[in-house]
mmCIF file of C-alpha atoms in Angstrom:
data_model
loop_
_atom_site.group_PDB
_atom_site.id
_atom_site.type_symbol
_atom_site.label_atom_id
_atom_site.label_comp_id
_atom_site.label_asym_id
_atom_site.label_seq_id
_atom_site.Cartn_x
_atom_site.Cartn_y
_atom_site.Cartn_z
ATOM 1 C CA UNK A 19 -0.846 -25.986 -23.212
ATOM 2 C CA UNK A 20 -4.064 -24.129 -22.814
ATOM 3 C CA UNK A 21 -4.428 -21.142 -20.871
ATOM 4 C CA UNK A 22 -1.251 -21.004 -19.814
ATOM 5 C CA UNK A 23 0.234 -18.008 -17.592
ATOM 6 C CA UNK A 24 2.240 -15.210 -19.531
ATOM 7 C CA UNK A 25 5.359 -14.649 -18.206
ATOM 8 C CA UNK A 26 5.714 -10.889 -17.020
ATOM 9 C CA UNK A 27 8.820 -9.037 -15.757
ATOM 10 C CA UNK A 28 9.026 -8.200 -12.124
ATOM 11 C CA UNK A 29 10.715 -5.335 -12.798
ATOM 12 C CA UNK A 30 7.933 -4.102 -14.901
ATOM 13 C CA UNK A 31 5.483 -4.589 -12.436
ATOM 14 C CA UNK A 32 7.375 -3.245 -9.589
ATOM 15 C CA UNK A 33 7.181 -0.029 -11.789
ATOM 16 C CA UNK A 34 3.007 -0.503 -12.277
ATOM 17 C CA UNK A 35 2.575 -1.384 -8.334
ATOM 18 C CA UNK A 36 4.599 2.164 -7.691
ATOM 19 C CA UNK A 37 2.401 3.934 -10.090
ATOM 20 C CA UNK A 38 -0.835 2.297 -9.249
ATOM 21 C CA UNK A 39 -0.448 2.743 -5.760
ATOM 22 C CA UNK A 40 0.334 6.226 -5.225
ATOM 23 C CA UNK A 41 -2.047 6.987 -7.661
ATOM 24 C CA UNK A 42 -4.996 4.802 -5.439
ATOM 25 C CA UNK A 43 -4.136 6.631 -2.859
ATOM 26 C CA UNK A 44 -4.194 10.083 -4.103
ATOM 27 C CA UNK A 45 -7.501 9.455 -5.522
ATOM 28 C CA UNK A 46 -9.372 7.752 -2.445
ATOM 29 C CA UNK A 47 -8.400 11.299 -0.397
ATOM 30 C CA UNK A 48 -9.267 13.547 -3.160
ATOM 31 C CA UNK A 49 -12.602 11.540 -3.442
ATOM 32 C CA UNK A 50 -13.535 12.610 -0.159
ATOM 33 C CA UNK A 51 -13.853 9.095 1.381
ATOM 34 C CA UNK A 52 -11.542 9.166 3.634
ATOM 35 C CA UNK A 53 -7.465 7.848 2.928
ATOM 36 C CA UNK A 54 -6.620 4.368 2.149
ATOM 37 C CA UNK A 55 -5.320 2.980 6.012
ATOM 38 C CA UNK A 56 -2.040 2.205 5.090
ATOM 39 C CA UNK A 57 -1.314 5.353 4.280
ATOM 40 C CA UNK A 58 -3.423 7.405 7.432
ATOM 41 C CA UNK A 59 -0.777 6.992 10.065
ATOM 42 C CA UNK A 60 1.527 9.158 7.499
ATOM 43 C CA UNK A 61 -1.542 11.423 6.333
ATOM 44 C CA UNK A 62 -2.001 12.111 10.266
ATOM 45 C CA UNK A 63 1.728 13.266 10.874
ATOM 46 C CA UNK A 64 1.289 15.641 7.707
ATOM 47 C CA UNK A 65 -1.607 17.422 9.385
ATOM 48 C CA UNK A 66 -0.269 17.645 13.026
ATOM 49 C CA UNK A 67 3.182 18.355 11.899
ATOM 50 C CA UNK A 68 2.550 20.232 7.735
ATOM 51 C CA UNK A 69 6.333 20.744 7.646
ATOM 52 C CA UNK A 70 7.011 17.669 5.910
ATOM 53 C CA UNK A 71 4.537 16.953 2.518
ATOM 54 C CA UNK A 72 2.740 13.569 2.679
ATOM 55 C CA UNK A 73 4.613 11.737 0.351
ATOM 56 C CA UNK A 74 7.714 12.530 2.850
ATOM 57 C CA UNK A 75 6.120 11.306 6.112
ATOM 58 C CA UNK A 76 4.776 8.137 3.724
ATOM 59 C CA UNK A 77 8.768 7.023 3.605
ATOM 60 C CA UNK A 78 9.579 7.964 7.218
ATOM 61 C CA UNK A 79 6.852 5.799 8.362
ATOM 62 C CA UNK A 80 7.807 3.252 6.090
ATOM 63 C CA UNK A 81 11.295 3.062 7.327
ATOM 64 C CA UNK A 82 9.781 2.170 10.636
ATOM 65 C CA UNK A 83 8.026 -0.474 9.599
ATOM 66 C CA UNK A 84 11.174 -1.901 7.979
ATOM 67 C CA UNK A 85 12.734 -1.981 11.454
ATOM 68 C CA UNK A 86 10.154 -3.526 12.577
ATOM 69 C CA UNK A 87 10.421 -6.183 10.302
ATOM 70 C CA UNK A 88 14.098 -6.701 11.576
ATOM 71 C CA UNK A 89 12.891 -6.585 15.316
ATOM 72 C CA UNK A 90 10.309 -9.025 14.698
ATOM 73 C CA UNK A 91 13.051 -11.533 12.180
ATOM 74 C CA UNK A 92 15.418 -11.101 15.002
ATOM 75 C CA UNK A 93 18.359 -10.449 12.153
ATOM 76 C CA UNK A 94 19.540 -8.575 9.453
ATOM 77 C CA UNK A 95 17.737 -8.828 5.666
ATOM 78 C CA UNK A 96 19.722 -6.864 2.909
ATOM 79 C CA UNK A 97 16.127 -6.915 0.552
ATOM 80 C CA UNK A 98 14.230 -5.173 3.294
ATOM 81 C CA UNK A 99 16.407 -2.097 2.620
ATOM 82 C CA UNK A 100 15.765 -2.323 -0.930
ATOM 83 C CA UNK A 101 12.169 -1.867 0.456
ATOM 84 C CA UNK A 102 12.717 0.732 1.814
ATOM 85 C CA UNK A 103 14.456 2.645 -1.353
ATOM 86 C CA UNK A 104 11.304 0.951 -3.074
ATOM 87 C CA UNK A 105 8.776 2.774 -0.386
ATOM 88 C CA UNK A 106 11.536 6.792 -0.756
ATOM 89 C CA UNK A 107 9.961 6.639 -4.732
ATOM 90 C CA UNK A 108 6.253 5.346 -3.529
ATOM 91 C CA UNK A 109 6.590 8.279 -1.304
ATOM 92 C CA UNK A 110 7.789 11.064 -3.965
ATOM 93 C CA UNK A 111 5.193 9.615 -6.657
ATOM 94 C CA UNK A 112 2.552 10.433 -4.134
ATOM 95 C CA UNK A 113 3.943 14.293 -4.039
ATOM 96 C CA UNK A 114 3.906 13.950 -7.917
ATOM 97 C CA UNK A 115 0.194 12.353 -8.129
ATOM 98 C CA UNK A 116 -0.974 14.863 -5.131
ATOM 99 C CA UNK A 117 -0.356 17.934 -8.019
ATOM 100 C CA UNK A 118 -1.945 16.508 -10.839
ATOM 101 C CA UNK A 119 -5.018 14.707 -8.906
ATOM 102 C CA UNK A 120 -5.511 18.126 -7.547
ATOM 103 C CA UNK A 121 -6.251 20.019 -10.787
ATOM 104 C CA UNK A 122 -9.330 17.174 -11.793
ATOM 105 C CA UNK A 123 -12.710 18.450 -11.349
ATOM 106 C CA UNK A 124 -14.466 16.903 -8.117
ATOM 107 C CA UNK A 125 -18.564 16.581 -8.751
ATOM 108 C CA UNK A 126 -20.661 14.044 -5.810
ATOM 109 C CA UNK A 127 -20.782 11.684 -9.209
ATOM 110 C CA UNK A 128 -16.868 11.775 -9.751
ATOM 111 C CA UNK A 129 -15.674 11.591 -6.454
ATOM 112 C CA UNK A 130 -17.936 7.927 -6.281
ATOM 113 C CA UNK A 131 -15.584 7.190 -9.280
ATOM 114 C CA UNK A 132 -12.505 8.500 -8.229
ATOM 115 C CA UNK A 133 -13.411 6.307 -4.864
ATOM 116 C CA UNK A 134 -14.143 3.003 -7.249
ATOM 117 C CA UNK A 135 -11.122 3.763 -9.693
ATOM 118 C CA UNK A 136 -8.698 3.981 -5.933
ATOM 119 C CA UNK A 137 -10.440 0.907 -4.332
ATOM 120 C CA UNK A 138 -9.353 -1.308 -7.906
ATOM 121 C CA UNK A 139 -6.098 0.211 -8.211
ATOM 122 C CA UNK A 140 -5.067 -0.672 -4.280
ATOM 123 C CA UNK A 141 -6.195 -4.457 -5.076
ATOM 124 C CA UNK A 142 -4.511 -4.894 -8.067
ATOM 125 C CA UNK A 143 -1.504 -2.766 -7.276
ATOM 126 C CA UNK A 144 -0.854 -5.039 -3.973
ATOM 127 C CA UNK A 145 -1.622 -8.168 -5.458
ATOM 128 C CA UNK A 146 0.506 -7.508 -7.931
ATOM 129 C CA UNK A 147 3.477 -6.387 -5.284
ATOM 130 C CA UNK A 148 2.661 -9.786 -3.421
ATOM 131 C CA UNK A 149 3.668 -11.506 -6.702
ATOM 132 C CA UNK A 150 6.237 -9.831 -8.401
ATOM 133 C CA UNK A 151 9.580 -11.110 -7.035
ATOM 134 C CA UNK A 152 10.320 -7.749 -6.109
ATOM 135 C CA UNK A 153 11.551 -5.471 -3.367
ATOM 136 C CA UNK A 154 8.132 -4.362 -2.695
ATOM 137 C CA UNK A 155 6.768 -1.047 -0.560
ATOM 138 C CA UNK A 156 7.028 -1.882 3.354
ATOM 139 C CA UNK A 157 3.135 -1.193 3.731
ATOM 140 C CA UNK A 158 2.988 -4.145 1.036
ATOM 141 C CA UNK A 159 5.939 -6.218 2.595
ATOM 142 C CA UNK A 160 4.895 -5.330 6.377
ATOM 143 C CA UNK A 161 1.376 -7.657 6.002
ATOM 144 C CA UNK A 162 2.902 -10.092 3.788
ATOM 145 C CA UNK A 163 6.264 -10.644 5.970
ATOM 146 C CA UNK A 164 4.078 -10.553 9.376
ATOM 147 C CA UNK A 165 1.561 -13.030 7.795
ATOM 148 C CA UNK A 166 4.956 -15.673 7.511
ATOM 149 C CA UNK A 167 5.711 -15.100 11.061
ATOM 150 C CA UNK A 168 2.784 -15.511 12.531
ATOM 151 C CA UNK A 169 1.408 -18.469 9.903
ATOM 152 C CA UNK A 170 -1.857 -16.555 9.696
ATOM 153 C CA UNK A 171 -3.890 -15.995 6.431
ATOM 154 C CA UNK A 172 -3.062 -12.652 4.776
ATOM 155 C CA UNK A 173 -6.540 -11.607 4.664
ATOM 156 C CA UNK A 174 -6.560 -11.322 8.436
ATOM 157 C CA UNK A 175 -3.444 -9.695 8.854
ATOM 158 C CA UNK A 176 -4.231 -7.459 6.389
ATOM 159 C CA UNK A 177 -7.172 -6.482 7.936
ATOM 160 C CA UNK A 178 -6.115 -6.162 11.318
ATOM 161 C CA UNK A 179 -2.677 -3.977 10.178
ATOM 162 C CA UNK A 180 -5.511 -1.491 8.096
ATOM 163 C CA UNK A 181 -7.707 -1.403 11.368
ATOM 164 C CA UNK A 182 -4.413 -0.825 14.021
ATOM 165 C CA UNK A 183 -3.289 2.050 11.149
ATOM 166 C CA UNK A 184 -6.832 3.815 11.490
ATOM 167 C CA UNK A 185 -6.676 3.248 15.191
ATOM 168 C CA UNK A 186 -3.836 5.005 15.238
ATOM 169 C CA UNK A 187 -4.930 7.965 12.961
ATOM 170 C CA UNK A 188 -7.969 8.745 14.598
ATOM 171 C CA UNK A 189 -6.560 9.126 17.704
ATOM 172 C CA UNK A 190 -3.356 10.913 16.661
ATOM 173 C CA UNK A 191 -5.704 13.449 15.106
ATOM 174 C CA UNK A 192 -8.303 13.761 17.809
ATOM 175 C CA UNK A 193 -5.593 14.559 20.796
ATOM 176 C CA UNK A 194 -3.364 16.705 18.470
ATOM 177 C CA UNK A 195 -6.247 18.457 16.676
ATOM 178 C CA UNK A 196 -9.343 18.542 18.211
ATOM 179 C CA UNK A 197 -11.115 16.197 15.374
ATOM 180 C CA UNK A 198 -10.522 13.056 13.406
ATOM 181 C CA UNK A 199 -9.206 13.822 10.257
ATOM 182 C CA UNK A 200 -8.723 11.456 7.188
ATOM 183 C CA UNK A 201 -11.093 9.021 7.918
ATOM 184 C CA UNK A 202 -14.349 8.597 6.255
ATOM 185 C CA UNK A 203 -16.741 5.817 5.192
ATOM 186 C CA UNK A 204 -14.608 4.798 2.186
ATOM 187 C CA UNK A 205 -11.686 4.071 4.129
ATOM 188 C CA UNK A 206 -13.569 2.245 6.881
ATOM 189 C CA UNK A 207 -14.871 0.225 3.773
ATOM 190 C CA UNK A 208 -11.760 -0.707 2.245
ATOM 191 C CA UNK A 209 -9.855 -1.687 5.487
ATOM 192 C CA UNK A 210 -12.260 -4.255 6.434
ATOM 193 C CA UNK A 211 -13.008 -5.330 2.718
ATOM 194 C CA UNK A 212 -9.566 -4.527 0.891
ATOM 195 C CA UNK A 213 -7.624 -7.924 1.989
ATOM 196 C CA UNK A 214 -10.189 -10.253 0.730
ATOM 197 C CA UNK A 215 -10.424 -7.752 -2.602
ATOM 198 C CA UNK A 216 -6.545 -8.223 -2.495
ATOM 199 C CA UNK A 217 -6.659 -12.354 -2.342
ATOM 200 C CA UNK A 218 -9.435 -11.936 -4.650
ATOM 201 C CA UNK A 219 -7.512 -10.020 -7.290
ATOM 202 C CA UNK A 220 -4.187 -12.293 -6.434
ATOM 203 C CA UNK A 221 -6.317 -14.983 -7.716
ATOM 204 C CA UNK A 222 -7.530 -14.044 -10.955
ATOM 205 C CA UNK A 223 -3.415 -12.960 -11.631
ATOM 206 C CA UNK A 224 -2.154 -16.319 -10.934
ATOM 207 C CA UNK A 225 -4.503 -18.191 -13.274
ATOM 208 C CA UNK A 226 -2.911 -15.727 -16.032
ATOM 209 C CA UNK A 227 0.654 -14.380 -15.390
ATOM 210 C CA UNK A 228 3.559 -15.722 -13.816
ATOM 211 C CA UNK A 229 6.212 -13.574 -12.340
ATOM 212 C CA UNK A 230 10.110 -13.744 -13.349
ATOM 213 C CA UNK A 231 13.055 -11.310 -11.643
ATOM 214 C CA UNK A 232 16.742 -11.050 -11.293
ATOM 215 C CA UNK A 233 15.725 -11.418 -7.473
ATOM 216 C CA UNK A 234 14.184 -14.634 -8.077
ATOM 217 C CA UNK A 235 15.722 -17.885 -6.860
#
């Protein structure tokens, strides 16, 4: 039949949403925009308490949003701790993209583009964890798994979890600090804007690939 979706490995993209995500981002900091809001609540511990790198506090906070996840189920989920393994290697490969980012050269022209090049990875790289049969990061699976209990659309939740995270940043920052740290215009953009880029993205992947794992019913 015509136009009929590939068949792609879950695995495989598990591996691409690690990559693609720490690697969004890395860039939307170094860009100067401001960090992506699922990852500010962890960029604000790691510049009130710098003992710990930020790919470190990434996986601490995710952990907590894994419990939450059992609070809010009201019982135990084995694949929510596979999660959170899932969200200790999104947290190193942020460490790992942090040192190489750091070394690109950072013009007003390229730091639009490393903004642009963040912004398209995050879509993609959560669409693709909201498809891939996967243990997925907890930032991904916290939205997703909240959007089944409530019976919401994702886009909303999305958008409210991105808004409650910068909430939380900003004032972390302010009453620890002095001054809000981390945010900036590009990360005000993509939390109100990334969950319909997100369904938008989802979209075009469903018309084209469909998603096989050994976690798969």
């Amino acid at each position: 039949m015509e136009n009929d979706p590939r068949t792609m490995r879950g695995e495989l993209a598990l591996l691409l949403v690690i990559f693609i995500n720490s690697l969004g981002v890395v860039l939307m900091l170094y860009s100067g925009s401001g960090i992506s809001a699922v990852s500010s609540v962890p960029y604000a511990f790691n510049q009130v308490f710098p003992v710990l790198s930020l790919g470190t506090w990434t996986y601490l906070f995710q952990g907590l949003l894994v419990c939450s996840l059992f609070v809010l189920r009201k019982r135990f989920i084995p694949r929510y701790l596979l999660s959170f393994v899932v969200g200790f290697l999104f947290g190193v490969f942020i460490d790992i993209q942090e040192a190489w980012v750091s070394l690109l050269p950072c013009t007003i022209p390229l730091r639009v583009l490393y903004f642009l090049l963040s912004y398209g990875a995050l879509s993609l790289g959560i669409a693709l964890s909201n498809r891939c049969r996967m243990p997925i990061i907890p930032t991904d699976l916290f939205p997703r798994e909240l959007t089944d209990i409530l019976r919401a659309p994702y886009s909303r939740v999305k958008i409210y979890f991105d808004v409650i995270c910068l909430f939380l940043t900003a004032l972390m920052t302010f009453l620890c600090l002095g001054e809000v740290r981390g945010l900036g215009v590009g990360t005000v953009l993509a939390a109100f804007t990334l969950g319909k880029a997100i369904g938008l993205t989802g979209e075009w992947l469903d018309k084209r690939f469909r998603f096989v794992s050994v976690f798969e019913k």
